[in-house]
PDB file of C-alpha atoms in Angstrom:
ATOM      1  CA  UNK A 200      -2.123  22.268  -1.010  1.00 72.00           C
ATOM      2  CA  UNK A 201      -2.624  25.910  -2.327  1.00 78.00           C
ATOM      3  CA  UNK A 202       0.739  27.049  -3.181  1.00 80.00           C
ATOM      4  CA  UNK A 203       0.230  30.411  -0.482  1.00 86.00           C
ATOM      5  CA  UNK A 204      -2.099  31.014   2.253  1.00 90.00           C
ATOM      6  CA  UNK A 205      -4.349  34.226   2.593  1.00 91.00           C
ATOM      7  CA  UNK A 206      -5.576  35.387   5.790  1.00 92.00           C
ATOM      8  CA  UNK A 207      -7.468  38.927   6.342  1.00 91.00           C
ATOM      9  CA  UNK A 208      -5.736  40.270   3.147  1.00 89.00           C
ATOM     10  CA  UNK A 209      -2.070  38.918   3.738  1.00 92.00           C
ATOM     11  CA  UNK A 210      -0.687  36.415   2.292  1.00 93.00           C
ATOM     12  CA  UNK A 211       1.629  33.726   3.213  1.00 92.00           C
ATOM     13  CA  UNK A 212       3.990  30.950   2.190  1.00 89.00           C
ATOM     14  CA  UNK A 213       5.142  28.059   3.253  1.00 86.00           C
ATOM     15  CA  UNK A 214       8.103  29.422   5.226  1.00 87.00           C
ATOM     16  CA  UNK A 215       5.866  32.124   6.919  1.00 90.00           C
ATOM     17  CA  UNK A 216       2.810  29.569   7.305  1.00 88.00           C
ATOM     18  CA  UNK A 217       4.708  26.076   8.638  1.00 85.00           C
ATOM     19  CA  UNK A 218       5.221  26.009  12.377  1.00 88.00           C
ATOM     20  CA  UNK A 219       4.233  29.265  13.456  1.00 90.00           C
ATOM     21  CA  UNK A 220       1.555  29.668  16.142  1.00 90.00           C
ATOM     22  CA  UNK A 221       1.698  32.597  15.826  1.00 93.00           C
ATOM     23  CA  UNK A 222      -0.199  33.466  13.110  1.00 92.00           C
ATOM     24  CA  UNK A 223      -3.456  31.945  15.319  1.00 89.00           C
ATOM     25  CA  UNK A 224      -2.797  34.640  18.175  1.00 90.00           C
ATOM     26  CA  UNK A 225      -2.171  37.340  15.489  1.00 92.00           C
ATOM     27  CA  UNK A 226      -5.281  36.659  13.374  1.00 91.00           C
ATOM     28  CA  UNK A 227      -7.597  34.328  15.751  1.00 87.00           C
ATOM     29  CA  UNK A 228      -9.121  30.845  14.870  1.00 83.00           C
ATOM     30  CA  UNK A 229     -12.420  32.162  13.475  1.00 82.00           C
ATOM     31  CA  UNK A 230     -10.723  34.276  10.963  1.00 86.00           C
ATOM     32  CA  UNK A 231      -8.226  31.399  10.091  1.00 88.00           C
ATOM     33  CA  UNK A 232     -11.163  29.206   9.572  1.00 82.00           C
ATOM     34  CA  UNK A 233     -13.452  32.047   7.478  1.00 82.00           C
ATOM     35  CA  UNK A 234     -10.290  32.495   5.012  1.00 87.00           C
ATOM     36  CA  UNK A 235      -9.378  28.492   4.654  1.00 84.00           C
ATOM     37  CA  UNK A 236     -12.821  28.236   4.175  1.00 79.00           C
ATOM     38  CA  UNK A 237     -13.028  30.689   1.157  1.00 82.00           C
ATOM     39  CA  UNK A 238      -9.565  29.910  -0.403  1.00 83.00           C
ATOM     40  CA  UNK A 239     -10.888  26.986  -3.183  1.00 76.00           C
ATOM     41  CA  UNK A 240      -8.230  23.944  -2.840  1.00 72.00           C
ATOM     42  CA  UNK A 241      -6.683  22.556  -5.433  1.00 73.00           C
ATOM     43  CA  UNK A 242      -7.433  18.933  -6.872  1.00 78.00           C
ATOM     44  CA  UNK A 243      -4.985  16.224  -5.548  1.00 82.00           C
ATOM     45  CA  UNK A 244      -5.624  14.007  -8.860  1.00 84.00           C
ATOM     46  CA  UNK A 245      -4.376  15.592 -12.492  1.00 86.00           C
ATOM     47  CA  UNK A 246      -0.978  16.294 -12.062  1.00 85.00           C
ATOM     48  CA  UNK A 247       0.426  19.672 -12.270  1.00 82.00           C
ATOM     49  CA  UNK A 248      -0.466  21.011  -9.357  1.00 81.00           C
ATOM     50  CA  UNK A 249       1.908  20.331  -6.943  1.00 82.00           C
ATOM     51  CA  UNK A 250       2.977  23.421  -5.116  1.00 80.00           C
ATOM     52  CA  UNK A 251       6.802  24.380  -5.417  1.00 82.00           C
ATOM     53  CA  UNK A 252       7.602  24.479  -1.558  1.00 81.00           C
ATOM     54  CA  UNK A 253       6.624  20.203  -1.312  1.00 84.00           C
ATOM     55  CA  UNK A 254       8.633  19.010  -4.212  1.00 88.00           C
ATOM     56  CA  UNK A 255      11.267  18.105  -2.089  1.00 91.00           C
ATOM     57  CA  UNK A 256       8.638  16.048  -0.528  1.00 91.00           C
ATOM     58  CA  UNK A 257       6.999  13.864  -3.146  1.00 91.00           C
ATOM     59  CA  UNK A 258      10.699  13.631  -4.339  1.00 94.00           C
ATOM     60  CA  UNK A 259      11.535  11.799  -1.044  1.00 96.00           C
ATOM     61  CA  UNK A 260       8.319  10.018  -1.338  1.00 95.00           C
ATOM     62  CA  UNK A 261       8.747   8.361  -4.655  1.00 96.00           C
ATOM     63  CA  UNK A 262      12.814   7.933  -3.335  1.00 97.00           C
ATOM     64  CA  UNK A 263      11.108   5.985   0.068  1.00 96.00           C
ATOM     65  CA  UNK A 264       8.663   3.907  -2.421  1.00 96.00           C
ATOM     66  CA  UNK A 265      11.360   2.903  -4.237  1.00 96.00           C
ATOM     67  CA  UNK A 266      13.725   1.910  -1.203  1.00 97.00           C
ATOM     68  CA  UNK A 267      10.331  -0.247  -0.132  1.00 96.00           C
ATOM     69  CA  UNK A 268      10.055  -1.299  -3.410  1.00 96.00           C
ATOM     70  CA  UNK A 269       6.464  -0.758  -3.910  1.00 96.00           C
ATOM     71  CA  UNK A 270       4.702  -2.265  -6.561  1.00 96.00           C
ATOM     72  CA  UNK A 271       3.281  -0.135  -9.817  1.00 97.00           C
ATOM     73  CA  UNK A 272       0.347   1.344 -10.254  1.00 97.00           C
ATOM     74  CA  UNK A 273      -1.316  -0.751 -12.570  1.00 98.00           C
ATOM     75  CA  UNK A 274      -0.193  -3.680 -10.135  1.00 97.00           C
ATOM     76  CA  UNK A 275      -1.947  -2.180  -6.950  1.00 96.00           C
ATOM     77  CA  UNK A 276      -5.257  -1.807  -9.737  1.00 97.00           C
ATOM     78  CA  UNK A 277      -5.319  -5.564 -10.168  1.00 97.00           C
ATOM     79  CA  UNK A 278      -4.557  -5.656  -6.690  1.00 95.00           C
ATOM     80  CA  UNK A 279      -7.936  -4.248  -5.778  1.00 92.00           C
ATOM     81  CA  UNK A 280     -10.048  -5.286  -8.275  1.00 93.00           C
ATOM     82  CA  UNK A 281      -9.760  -2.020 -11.134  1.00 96.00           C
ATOM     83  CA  UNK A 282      -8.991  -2.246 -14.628  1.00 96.00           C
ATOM     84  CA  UNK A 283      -5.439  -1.965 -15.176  1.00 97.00           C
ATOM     85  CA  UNK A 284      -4.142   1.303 -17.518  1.00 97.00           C
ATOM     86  CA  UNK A 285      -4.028   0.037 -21.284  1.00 97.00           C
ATOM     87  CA  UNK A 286      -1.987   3.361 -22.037  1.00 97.00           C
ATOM     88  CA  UNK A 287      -0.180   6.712 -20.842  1.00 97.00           C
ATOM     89  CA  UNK A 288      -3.275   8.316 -21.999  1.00 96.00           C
ATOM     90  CA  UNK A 289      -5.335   6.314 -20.302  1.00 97.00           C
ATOM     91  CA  UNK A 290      -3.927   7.037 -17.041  1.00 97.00           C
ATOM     92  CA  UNK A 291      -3.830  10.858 -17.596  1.00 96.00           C
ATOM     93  CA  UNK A 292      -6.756  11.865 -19.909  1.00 94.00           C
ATOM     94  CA  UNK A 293      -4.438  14.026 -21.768  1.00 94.00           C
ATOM     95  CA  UNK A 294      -1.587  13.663 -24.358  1.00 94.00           C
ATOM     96  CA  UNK A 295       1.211  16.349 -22.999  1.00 94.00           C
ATOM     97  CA  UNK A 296       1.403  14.906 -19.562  1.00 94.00           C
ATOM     98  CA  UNK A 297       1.152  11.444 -21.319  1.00 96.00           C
ATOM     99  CA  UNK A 298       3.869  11.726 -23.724  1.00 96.00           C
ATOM    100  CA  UNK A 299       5.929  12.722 -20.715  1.00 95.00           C
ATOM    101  CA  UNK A 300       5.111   9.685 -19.077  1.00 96.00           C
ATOM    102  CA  UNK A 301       5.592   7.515 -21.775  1.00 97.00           C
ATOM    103  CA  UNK A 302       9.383   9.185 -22.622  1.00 97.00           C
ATOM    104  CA  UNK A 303      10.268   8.692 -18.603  1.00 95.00           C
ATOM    105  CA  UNK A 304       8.781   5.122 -18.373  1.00 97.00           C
ATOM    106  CA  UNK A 305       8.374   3.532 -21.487  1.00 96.00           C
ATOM    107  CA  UNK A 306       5.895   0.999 -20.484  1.00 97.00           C
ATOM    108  CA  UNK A 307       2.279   2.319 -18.566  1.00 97.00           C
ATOM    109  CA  UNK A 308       3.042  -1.104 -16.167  1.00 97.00           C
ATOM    110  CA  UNK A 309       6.438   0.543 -15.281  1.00 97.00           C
ATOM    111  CA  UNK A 310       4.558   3.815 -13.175  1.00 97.00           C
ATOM    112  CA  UNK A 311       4.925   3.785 -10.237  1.00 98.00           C
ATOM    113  CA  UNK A 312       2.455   4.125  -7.206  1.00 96.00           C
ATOM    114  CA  UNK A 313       2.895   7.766  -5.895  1.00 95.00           C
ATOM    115  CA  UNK A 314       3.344   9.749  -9.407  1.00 95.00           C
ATOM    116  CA  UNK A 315       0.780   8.006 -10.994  1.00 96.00           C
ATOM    117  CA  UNK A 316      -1.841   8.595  -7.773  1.00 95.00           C
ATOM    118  CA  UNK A 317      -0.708  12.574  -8.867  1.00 93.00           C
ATOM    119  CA  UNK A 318      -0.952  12.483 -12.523  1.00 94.00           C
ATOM    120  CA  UNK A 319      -4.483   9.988 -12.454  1.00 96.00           C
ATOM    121  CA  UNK A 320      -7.190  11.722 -14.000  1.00 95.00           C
ATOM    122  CA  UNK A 321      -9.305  12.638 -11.734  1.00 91.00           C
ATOM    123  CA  UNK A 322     -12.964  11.897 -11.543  1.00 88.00           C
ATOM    124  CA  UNK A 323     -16.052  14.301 -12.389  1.00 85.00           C
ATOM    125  CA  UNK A 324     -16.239  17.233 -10.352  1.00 80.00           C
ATOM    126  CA  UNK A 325     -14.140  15.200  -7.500  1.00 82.00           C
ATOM    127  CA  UNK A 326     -10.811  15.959  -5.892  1.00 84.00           C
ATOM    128  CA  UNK A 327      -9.014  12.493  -6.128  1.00 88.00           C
ATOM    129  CA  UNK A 328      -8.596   9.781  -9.036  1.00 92.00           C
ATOM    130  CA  UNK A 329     -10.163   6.903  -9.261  1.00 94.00           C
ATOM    131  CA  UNK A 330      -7.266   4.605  -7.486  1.00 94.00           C
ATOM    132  CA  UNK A 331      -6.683   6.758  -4.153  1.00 91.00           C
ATOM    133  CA  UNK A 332     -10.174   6.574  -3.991  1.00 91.00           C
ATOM    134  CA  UNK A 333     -10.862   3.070  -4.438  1.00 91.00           C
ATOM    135  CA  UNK A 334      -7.501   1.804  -2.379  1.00 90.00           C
ATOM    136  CA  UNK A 335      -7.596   4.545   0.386  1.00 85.00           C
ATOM    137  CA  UNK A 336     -10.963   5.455   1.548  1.00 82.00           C
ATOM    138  CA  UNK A 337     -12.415   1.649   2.206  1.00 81.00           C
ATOM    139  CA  UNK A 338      -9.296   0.934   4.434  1.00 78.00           C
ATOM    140  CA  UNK A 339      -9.602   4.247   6.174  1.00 78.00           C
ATOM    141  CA  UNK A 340     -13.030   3.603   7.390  1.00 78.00           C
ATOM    142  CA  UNK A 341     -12.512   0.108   8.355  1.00 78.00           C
ATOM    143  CA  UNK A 342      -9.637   1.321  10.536  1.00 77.00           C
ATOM    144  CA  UNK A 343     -12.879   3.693  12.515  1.00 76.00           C
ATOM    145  CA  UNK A 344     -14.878   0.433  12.174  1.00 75.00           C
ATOM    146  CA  UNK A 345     -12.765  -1.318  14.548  1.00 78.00           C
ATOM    147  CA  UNK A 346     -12.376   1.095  16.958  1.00 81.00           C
ATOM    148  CA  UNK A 347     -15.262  -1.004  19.504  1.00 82.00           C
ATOM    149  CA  UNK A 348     -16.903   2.527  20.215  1.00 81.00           C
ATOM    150  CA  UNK A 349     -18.560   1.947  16.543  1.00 76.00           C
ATOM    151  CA  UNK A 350     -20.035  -1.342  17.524  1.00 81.00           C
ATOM    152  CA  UNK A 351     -23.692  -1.610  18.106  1.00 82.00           C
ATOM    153  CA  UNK A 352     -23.475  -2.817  22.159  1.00 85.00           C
ATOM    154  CA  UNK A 353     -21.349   0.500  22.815  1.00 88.00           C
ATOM    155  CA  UNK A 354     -23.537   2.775  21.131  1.00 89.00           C
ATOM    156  CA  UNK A 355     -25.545   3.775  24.197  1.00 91.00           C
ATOM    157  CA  UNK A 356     -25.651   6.389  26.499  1.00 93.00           C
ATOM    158  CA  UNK A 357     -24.442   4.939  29.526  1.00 92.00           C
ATOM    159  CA  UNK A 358     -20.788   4.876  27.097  1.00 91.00           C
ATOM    160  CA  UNK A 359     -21.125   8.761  26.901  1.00 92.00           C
ATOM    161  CA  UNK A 360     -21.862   9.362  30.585  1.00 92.00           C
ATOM    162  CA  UNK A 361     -25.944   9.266  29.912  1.00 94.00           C
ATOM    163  CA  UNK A 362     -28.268  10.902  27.897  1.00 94.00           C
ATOM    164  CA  UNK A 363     -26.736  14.542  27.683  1.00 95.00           C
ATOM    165  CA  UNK A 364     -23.071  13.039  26.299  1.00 93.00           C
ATOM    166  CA  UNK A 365     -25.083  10.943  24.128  1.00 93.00           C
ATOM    167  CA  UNK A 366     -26.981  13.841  22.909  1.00 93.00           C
ATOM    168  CA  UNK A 367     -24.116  15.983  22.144  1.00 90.00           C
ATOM    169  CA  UNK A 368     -22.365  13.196  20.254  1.00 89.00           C
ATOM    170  CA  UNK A 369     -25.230  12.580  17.923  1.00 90.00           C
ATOM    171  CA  UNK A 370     -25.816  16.701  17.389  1.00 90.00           C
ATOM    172  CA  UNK A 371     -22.193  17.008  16.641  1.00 88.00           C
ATOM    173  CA  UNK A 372     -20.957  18.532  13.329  1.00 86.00           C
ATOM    174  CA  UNK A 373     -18.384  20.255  12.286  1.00 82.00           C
ATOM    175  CA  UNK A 374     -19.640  23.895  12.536  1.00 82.00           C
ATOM    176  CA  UNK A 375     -20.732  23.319  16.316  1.00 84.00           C
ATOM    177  CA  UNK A 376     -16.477  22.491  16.613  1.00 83.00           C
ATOM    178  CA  UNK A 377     -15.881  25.457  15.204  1.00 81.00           C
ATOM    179  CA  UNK A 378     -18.571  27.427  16.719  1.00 83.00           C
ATOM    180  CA  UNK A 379     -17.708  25.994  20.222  1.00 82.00           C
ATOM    181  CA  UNK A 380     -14.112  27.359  19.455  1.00 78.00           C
ATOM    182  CA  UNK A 381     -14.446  31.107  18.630  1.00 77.00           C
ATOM    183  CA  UNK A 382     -15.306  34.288  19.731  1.00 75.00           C
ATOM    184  CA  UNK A 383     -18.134  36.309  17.697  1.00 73.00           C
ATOM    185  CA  UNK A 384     -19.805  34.924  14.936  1.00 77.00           C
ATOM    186  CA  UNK A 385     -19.583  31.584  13.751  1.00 77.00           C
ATOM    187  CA  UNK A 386     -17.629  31.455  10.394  1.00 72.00           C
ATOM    188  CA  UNK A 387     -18.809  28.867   7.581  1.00 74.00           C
ATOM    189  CA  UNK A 388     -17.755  25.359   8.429  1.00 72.00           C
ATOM    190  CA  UNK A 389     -18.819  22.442   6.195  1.00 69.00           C
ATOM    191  CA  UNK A 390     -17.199  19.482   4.515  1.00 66.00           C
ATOM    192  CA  UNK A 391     -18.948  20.841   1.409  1.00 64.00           C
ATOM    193  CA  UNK A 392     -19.381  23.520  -0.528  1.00 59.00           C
ATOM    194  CA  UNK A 393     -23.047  24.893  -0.574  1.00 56.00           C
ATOM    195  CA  UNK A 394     -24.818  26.357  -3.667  1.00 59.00           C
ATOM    196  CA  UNK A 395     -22.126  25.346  -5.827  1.00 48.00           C
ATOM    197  CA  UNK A 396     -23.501  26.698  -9.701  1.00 52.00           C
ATOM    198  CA  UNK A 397     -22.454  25.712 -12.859  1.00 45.00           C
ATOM    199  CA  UNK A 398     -21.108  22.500 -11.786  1.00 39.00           C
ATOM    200  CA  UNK A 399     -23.127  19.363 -11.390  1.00 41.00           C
ATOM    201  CA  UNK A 400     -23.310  17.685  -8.003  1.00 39.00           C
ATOM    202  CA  UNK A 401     -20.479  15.460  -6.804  1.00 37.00           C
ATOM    203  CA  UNK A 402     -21.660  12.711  -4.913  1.00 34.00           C
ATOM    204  CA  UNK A 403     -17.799  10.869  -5.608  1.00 36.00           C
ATOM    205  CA  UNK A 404     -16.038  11.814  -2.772  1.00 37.00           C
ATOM    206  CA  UNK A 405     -19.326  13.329  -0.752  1.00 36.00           C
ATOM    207  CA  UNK A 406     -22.398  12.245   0.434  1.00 34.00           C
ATOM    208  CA  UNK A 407     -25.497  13.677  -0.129  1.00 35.00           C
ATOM    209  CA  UNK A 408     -27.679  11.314   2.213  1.00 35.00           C
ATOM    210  CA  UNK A 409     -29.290  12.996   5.651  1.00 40.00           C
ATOM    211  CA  UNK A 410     -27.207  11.475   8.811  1.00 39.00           C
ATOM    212  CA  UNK A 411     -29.030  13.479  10.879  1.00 40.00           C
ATOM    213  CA  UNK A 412     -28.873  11.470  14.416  1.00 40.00           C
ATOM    214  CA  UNK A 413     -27.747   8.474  12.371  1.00 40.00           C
ATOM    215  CA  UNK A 414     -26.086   5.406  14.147  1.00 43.00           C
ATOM    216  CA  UNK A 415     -22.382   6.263  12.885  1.00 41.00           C
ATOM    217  CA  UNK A 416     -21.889   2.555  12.424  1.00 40.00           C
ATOM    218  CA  UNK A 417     -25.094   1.795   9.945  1.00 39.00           C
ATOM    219  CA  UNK A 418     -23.307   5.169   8.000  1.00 39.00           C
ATOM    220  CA  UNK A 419     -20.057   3.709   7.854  1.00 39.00           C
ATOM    221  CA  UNK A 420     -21.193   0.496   6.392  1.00 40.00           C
ATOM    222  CA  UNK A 421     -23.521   2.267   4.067  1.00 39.00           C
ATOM    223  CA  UNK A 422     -20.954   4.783   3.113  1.00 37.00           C
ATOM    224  CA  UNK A 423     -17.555   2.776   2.590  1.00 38.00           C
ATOM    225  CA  UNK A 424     -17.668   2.289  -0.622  1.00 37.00           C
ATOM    226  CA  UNK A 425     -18.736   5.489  -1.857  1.00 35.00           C
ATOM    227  CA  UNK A 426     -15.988   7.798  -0.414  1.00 35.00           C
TER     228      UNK A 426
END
């Protein structure tokens, strides 16, 4: 999370932005989209980055973990099949965050889940570390797997009301969502950023392959283990 929002040249914070409507009649949903869509997000993996206004959150995160008694990282990363953390620097990439680590834990198989998912080094040019990745995303697409709209004998037309709901389904994006949604032009809408220089191409947490009117199920399957 970006640690203030700007919209149309004002900025906001967390007490301004959380539960107020009524900065969507004020401002309208294309320009909330056209400024989300330029403000560059912050990675979730690396540490250090955790906006001031959700300490109080992860704090009662790790305090809930704790009270569950989840297991440590390391432990979920034999769990599912990953190389457990030889080291502090291992798990960070770094030596200042590492040496913190090390003073508040002692032991790398002592972190637990939720700070070390934070202060994970993250992969190249991706968002998330190498664990959320590999624990979260399979399960999350498994859970849209088994949802029987996904299986093969209910992807037909006569599911979507015949040939014009079908179409629409497999032409749907997220820009036509957007598009659909707001008045005057059509703000950029993509789950990636185009013509991104300098940087090599992610294909971590993205993928690169054309879905174009592909069976969602076949790109499920195909794209599971990627994301």
């Amino acid at each position: 999370m970006p640690d203030s929002f700007h919209i149309q040249g004002q900025e906001y914070g967390y007490p301004q932005f959380m539960f107020n409507n009524s900065l969507v009649m004020e401002h309208g949903i294309g320009n909330l989209v056209e400024s989300f869509t330029k403000q560059i997000a912050g990675r979730v993996a690396g540490g250090q980055n955790l906006p001031a206004a959700v300490v109080k959150v992860a704090a009662n995160s790790i305090e809930h973990t704790r009270q569950m008694r989840f297991q440590s990282l390391n432990a979920y990363r034999r769990r599912f099949s990953m190389r457990p953390y030889s080291s502090f620097q291992d798990l960070t990439g770094e030596t200042e965050m590492a040496a913190v680590l090390e003073e508040m834990y002692g032991d790398i198989d002592a972190v637990e889940l939720y700070p070390g998912l934070l202060v994970e080094k993250p992969r190249p040019n991706a968002v998330f570390g190498e664990t959320m990745v590999e624990m979260g995303a399979p399960y999350s697409l498994k859970g849209l797997m088994g949802n029987p709209i996904c299986s093969p004998e209910y992807w037909m037309p006569s599911t979507f009301g015949g040939k014009v709901g079908f179409e629409i389904v497999n032409t749907a994006s997220l820009r036509n969502l957007v598009c659909h949604n707001v008045k005057g032009p059509c703000p950029m809408a993509s789950f990636y950023v185009p013509d991104l220089k300098g940087m090599e191409q992610a294909t971590i947490n993205m993928s690169t392959a054309d879905t174009t009117n592909m069976n969602p199920t076949v790109l499920l399957k195909q794209r599971t283990s990627e994301l």
